Structure formats: structure tokens, C-alpha cells
PDB file of C-alpha atoms and ligand atoms in Angstrom:
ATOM      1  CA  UNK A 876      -9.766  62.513  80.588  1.00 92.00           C
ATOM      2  CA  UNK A 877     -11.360  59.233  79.426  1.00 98.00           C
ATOM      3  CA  UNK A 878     -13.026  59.691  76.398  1.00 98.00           C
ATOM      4  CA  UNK A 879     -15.418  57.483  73.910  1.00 98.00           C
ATOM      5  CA  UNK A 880     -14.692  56.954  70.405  1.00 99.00           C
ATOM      6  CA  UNK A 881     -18.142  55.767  68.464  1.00 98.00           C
ATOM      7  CA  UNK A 882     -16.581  53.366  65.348  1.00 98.00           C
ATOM      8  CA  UNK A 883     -18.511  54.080  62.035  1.00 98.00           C
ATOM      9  CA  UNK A 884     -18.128  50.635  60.794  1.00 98.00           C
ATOM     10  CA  UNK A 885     -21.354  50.216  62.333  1.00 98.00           C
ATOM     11  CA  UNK A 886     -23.067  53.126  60.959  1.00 98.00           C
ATOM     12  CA  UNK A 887     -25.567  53.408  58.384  1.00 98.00           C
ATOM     13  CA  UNK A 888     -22.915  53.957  55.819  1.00 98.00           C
ATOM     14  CA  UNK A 889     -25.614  55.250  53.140  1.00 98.00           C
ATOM     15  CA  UNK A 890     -26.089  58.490  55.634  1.00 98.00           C
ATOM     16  CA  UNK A 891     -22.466  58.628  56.964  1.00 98.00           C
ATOM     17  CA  UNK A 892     -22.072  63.097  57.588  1.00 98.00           C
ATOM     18  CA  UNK A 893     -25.717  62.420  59.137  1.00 98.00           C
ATOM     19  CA  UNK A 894     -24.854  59.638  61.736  1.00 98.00           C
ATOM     20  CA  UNK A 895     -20.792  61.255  62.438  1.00 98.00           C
ATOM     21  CA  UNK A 896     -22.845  64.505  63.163  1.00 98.00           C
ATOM     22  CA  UNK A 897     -25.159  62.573  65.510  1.00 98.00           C
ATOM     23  CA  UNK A 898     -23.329  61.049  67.390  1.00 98.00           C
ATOM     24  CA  UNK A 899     -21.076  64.164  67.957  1.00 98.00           C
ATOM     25  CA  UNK A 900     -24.364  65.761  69.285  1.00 98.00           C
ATOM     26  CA  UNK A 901     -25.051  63.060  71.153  1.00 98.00           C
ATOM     27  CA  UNK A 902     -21.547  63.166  73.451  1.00 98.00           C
ATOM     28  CA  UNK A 903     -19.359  61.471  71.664  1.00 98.00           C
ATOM     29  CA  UNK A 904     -15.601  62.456  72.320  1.00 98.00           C
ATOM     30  CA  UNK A 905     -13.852  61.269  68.821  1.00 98.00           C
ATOM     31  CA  UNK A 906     -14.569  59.570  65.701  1.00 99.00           C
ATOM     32  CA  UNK A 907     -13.229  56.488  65.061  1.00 99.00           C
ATOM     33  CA  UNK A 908     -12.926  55.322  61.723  1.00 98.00           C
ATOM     34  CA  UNK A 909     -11.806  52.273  60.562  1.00 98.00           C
ATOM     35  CA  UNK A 910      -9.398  51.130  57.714  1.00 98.00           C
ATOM     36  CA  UNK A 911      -9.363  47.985  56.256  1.00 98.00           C
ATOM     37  CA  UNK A 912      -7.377  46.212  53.207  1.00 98.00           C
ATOM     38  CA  UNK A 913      -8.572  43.015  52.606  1.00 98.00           C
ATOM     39  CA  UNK A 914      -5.318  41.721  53.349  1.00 98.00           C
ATOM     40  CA  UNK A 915      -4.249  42.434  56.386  1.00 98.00           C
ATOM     41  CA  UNK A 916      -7.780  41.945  57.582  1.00 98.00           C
ATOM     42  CA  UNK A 917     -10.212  40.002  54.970  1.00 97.00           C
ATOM     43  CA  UNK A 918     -12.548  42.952  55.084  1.00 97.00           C
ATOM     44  CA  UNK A 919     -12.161  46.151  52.677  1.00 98.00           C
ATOM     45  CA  UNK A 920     -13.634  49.353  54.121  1.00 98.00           C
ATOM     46  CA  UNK A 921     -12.716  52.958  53.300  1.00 98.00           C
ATOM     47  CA  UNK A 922      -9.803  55.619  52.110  1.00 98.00           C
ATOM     48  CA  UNK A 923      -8.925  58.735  52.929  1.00 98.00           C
ATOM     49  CA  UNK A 924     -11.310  59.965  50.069  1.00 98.00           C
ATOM     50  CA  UNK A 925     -13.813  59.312  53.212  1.00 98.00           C
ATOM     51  CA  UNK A 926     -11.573  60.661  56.366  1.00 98.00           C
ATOM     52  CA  UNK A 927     -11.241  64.035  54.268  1.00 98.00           C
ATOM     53  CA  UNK A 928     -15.369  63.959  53.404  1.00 98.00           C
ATOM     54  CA  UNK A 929     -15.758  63.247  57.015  1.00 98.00           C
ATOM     55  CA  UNK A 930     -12.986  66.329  58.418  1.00 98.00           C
ATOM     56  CA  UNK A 931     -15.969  68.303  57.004  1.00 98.00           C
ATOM     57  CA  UNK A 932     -18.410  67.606  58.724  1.00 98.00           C
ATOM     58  CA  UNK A 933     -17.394  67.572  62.499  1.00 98.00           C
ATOM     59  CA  UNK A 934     -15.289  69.154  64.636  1.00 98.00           C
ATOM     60  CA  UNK A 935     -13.956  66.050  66.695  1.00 98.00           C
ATOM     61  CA  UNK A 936     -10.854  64.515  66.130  1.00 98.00           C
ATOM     62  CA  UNK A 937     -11.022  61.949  63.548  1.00 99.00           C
ATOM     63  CA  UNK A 938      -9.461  58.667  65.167  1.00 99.00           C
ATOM     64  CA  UNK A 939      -7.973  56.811  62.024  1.00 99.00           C
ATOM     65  CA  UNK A 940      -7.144  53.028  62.690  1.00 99.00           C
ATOM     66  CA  UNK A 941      -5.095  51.524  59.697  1.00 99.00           C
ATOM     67  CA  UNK A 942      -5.152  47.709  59.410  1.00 98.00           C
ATOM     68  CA  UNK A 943      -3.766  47.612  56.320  1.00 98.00           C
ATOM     69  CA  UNK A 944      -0.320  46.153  55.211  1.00 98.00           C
ATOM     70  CA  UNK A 945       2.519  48.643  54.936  1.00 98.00           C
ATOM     71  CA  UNK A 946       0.736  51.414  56.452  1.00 98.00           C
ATOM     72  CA  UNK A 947       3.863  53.218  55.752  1.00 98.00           C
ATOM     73  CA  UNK A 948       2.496  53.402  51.606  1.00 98.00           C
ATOM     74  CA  UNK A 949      -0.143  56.168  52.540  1.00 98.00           C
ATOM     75  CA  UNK A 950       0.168  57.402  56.711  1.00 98.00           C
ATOM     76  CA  UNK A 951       1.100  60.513  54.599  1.00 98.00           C
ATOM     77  CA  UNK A 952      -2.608  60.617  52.405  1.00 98.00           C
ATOM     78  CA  UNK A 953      -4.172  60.208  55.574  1.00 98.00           C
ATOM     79  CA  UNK A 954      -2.417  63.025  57.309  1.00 98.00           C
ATOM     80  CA  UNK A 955      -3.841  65.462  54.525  1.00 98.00           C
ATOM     81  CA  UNK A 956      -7.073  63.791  54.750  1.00 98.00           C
ATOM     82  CA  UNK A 957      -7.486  65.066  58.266  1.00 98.00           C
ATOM     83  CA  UNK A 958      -6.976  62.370  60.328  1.00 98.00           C
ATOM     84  CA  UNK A 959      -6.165  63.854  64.042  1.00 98.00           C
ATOM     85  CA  UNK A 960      -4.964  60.272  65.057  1.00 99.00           C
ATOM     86  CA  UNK A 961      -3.214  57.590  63.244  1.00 99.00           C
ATOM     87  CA  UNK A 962      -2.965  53.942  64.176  1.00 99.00           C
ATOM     88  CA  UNK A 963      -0.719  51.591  62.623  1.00 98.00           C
ATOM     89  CA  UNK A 964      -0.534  47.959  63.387  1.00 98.00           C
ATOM     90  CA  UNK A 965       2.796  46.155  64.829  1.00 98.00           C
ATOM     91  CA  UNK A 966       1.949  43.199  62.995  1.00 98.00           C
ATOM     92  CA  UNK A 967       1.764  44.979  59.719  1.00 98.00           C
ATOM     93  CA  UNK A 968       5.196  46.956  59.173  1.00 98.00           C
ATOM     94  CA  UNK A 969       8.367  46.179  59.646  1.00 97.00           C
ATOM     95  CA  UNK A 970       9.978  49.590  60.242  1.00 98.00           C
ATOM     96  CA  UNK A 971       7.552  51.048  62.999  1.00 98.00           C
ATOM     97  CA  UNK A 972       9.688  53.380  65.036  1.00 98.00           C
ATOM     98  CA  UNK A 973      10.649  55.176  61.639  1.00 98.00           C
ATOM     99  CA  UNK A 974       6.570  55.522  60.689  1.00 98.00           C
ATOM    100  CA  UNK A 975       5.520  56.668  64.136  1.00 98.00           C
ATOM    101  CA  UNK A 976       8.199  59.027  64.164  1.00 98.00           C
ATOM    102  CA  UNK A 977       6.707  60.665  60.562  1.00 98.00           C
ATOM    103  CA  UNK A 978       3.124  60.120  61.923  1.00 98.00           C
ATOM    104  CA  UNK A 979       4.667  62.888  64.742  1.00 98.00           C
ATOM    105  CA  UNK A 980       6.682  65.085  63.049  1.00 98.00           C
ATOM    106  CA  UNK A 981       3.548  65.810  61.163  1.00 98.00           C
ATOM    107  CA  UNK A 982       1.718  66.603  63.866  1.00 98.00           C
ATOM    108  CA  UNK A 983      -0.886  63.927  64.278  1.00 98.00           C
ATOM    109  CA  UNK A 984      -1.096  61.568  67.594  1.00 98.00           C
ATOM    110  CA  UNK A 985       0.228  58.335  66.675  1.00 99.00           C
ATOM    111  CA  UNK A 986      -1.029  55.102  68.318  1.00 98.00           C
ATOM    112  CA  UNK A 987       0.817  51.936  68.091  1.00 98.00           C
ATOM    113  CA  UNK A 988      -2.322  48.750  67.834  1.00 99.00           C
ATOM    114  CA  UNK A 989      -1.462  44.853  69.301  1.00 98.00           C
ATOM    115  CA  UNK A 990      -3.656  41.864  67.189  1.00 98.00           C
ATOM    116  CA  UNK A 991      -4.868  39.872  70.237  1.00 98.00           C
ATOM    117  CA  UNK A 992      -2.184  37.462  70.328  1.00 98.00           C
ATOM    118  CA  UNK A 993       0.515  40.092  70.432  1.00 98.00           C
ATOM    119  CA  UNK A 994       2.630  40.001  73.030  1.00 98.00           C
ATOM    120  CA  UNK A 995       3.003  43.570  75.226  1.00 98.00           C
ATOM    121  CA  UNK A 996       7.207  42.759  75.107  1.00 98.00           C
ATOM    122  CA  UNK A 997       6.189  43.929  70.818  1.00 98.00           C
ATOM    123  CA  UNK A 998       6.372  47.702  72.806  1.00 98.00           C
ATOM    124  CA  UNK A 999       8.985  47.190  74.719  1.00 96.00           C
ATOM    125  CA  UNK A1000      11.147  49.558  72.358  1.00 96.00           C
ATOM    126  CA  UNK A1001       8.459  51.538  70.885  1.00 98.00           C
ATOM    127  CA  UNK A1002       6.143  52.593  74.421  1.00 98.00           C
ATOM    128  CA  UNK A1003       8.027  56.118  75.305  1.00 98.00           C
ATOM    129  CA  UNK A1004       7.564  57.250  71.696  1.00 98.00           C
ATOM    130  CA  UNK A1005       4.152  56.116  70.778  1.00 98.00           C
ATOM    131  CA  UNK A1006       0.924  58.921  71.846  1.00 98.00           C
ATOM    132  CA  UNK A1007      -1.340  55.545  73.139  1.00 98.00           C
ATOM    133  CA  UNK A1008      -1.763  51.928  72.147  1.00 99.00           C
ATOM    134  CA  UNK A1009      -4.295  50.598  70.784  1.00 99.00           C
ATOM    135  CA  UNK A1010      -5.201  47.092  72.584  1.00 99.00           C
ATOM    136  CA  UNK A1011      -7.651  44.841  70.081  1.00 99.00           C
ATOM    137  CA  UNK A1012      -9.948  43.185  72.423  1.00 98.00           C
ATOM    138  CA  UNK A1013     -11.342  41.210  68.835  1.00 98.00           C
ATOM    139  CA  UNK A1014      -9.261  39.979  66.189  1.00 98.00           C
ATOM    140  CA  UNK A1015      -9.727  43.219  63.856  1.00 98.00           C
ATOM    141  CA  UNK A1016     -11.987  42.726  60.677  1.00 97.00           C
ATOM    142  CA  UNK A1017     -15.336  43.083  61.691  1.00 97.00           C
ATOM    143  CA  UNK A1018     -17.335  45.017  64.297  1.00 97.00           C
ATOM    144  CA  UNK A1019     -20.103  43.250  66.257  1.00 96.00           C
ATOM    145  CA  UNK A1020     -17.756  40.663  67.965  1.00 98.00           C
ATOM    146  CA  UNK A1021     -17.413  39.469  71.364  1.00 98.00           C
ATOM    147  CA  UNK A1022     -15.210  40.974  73.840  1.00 98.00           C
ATOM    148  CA  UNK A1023     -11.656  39.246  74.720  1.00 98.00           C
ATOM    149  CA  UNK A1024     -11.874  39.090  78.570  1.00 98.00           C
ATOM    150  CA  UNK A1025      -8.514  37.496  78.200  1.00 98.00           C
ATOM    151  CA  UNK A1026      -6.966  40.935  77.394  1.00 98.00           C
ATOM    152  CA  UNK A1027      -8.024  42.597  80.956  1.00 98.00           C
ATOM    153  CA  UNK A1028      -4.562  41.493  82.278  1.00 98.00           C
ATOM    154  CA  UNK A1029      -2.952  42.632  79.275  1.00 98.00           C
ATOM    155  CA  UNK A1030      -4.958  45.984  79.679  1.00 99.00           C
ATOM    156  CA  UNK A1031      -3.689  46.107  83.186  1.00 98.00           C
ATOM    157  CA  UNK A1032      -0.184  44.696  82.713  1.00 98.00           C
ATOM    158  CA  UNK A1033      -0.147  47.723  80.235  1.00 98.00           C
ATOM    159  CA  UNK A1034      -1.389  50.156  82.591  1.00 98.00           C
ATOM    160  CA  UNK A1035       1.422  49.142  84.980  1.00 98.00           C
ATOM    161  CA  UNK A1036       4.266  49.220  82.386  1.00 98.00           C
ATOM    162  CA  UNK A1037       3.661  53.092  81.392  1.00 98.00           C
ATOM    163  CA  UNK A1038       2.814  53.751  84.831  1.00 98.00           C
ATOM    164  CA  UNK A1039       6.080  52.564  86.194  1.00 97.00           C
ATOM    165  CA  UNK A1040       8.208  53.944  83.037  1.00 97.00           C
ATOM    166  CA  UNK A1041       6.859  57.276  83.996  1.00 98.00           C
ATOM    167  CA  UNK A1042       5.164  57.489  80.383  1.00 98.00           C
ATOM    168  CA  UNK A1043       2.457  59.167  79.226  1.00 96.00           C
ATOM    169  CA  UNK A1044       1.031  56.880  76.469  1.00 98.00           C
ATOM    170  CA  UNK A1045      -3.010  56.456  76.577  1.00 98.00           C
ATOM    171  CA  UNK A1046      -4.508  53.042  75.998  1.00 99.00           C
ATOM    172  CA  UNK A1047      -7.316  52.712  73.598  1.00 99.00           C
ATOM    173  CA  UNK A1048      -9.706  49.518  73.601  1.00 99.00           C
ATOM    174  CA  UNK A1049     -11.559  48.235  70.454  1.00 98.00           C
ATOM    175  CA  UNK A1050     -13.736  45.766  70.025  1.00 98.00           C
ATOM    176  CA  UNK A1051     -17.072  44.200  72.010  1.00 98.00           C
ATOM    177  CA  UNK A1052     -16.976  47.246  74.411  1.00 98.00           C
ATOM    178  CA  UNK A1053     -20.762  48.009  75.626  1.00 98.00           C
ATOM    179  CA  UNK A1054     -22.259  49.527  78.471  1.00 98.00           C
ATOM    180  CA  UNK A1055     -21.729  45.412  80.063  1.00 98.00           C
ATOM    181  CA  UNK A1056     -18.039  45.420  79.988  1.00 98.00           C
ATOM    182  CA  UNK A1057     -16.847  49.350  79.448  1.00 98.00           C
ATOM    183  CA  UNK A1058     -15.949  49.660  83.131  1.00 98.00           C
ATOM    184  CA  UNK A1059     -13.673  46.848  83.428  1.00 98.00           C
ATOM    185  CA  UNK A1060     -11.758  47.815  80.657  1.00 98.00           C
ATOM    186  CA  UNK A1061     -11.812  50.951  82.523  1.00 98.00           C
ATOM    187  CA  UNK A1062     -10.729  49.796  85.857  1.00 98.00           C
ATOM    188  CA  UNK A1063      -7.959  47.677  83.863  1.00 98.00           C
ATOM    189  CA  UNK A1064      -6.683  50.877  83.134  1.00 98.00           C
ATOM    190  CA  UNK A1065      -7.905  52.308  79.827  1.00 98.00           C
ATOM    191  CA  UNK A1066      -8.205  55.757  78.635  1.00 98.00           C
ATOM    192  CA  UNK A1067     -10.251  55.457  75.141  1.00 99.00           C
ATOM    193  CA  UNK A1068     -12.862  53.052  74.310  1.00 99.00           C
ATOM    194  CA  UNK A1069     -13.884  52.497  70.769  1.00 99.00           C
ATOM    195  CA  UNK A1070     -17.701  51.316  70.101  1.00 98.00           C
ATOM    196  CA  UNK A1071     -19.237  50.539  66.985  1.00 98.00           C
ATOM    197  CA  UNK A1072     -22.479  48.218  67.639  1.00 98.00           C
ATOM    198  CA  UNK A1073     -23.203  49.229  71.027  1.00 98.00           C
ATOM    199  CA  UNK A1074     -23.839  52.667  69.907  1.00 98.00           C
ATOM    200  CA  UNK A1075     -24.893  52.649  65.940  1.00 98.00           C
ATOM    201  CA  UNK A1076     -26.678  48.952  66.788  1.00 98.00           C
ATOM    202  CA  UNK A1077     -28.620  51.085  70.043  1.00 97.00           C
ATOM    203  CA  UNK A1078     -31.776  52.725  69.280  1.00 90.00           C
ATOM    204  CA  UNK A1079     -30.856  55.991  71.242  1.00 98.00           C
ATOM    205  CA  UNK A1080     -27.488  56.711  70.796  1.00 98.00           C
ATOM    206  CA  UNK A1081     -27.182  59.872  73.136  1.00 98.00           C
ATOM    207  CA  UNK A1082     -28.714  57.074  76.251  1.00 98.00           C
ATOM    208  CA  UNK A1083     -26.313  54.922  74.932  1.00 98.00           C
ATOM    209  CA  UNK A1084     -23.140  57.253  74.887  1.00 98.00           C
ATOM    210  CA  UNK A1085     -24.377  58.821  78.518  1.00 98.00           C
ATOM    211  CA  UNK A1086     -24.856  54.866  80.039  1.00 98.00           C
ATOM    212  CA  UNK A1087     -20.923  54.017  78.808  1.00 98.00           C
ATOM    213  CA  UNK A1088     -19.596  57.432  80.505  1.00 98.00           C
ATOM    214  CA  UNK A1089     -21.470  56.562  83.975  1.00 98.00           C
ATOM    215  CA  UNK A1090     -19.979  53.288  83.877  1.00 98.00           C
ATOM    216  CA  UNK A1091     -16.165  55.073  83.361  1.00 97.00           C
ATOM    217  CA  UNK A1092     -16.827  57.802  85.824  1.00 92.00           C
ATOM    218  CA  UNK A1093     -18.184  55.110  88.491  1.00 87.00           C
ATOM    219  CA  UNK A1094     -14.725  52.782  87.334  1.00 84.00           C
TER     220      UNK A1094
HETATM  221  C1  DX5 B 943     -12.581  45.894  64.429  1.00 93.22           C
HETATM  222  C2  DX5 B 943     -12.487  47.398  64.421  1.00 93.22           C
HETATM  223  C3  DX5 B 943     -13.307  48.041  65.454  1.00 93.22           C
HETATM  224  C4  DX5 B 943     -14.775  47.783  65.313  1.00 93.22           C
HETATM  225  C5  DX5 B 943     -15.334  47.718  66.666  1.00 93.22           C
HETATM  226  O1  DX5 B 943     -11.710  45.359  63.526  1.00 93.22           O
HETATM  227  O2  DX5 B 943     -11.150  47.828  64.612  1.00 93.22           O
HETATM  228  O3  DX5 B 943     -13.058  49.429  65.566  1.00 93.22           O
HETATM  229  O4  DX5 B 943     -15.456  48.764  64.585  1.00 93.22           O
HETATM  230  O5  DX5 B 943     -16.660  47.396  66.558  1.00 93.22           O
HETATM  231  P1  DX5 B 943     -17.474  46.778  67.759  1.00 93.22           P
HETATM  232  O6  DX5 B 943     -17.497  47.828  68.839  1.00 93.22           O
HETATM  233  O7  DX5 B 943     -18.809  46.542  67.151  1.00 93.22           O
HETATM  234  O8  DX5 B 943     -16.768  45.530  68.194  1.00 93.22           O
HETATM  235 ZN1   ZN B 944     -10.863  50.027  65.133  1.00 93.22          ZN
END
């Protein structure tokens, strides 16, 4: 099932329980909640002081995207924060297979995240273990950014490796994906689409939320 993932680096961070439980009553399928270092990416966001704060206060699964350096330092603080899904960055570790592994074995989803510029042969090795990929469609450190058409045919190229390896690996798409563009990420061959300013930047985030699904069920 396709499913929408509303980022909260675009939410009203002064109300944060109030907007994660509005969107969840508004449709929304997970929670996606971004990490950031200041290294890896310039900005600096949130810990898992804030994942665990959040576990309490809805009942989706908490989609945790780490773009930090050495993820490997605290994948287990943001296990027992709550996060349902972990994302680590190839780009950012150098022993990946051993972290996704532990991400597993603990019983979270673990999703393996390309920069842009990575190339898809960066899975080759890693694809039948990982739960789903992560596919930046903006170089990660911000939210309100323009959509890379120029990773459709990685999307798709994507699509066609796990479909031909017989693998069941989901691909999730971040950045610049609105109600203009969700549907050819869709058709590409996406499963999750992350959204921070098209839904916390709309007015009416349940029209919002309702307008991306049409688009994927019509994809
Ligand atoms: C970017 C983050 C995204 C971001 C997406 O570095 O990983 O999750 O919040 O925001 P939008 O949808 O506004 O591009
Ligand atoms: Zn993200």
C-alpha cells in the first residue's frame, strides 16, 4: 500500500503534539521526522528527546530519517525513543551492512537513503537486506526545495532492480513532492512519499493529504 509520510520540519515547531496529531486526523499514513547534525547537513534539527515526546502522542509509525554523521553513535537512542523506522545515510557511515543489520535485529524497519548524486550501484550489496530506500529528490538540509526531476529514472531504474531481484524493499521519496509532481514519482515506482511544505505550508491539510492520495491511486 502506498502511503504518505507528512515531514515535521515544516511544522509549526512551537505546537509540535498539536500539528503530529493533526495531521494524523487528517489521513496521514506516518510521521516523518527529520534528523539533522549540522555536519552532515549544515542544518541542526532535533534528538530523540523529541521522537520519544512525539511516540506519545500518535499512534502512527514514527519515520526517523538520520542525516547525521556516524549514525551508528546513537541508531540505538533512537530505537528506545520509538522510532518505528530508521534511515541512515550511505554517504555517512562506513560500516552500513553491520548498522542495518542492528537497526533489524531490534525490530525497527531500516531504510537505506542515496544524497542525489549517489549512484544506485552504492546498493548493489546492501538492496536484499535493507526494508526500503530512501531516494533524496533535494540535497537533504532543508525542506521547501525544488523537486529533482533528474531522479525519476533513478526512481524507476530502482523500481526495476528490486523488481527483477525478486526483493521486497519499498522506495521512499523526499523532498519537493506536492500534489504537482506526487504521481510521477508514483508512476516511477515509489511506495512512500515524504512532504513537509506541501502539507504544513497548505492551509487545509486534510484537502491537501486527500489531493496527494488521488494523484497515487490515479498513478
Ligand atoms: C530534507 C528532508 C525532508 C524535508 C522535505 O533534507 O529530508 O524530509 O523535510 O521537505 P519538503 O517536502 O518541504 O521538500
Ligand atoms: Zn527526510
Amino acid at each position: 500500500m502506498k502511503r504518505i509520510a507528512p515531514s515535521i520540519l515544516s511544522a509549526d515547531f512551537s505546537k509540535l503534539g498539536e500539528e503530529v496529531r493533526e495531521v494524523e486526523a487528517c489521513g496521514a499514513d506516518l510521521i516523518h521526522c527529520d534528523v539533522m547534525d549540522g555536519h552532515f547537513v549544515p542544518n541542526i534539527t532535533i534528538g530523540p528527546m523529541v521522537i520519544k515526546a512525539l511516540s506519545k502522542v500518535t499512534k502512527l509509525p514514527l519515520d526517523v530519517h538520520l542525516m547525521i554523521e556516524k549514525p551508528e553513535r546513537y541508531i540505538k537512542e533512537f530505537i528506545e525513543a520509538g522510532s518505528n523506522m530508521l534511515t541512515i545515510h550511505v554517504e555517512a557511515t562506513t560500516h552500513l551492512q553491520r548498522h542495518i543489520q542492528h537497526i533489524k535485529e531490534r525490530g525497527v524497519k531500516a531504510g537505506v537513503s542515496l544524497n542525489p548524486s549517489t549512484p544506485l550501484e552504492a546498493l548493489n550489496y546492501i538492496l536484499g537486506e535493507a526494508d526500503f530506500v530512501l531516494i533524496m529528490t533535494v540535497n537533504p538540509g532543508f525542506g521547501g526545495q525544488k523537486f529533482l526531476r533528474s531522479m525519476l529514472p533513478k526512481i524507476k531504474q530502482l523500481r526495476k532492480m528490486i523488481n527483477e531481484k525478486g526483493l521486497s524493499a519499498e522506495i521512499e521519496v523526499d523532498g519537493g513532492i506536492g500534489v504537482e509532481n506526487i504521481k510521477d514519482a508514483s508512476q516511477a515506482g515509489a511506495d512512500i512519499f515524504v512532504a513537509g511544505n506541501a502539507i504544513f505550508g497548505s492551509g487545509d491539510y486534510r484537502k491537501t493529504i486527500k489531493e496527494m492520495r488521488k494523484k497515487i491511486e490515479d498513478s
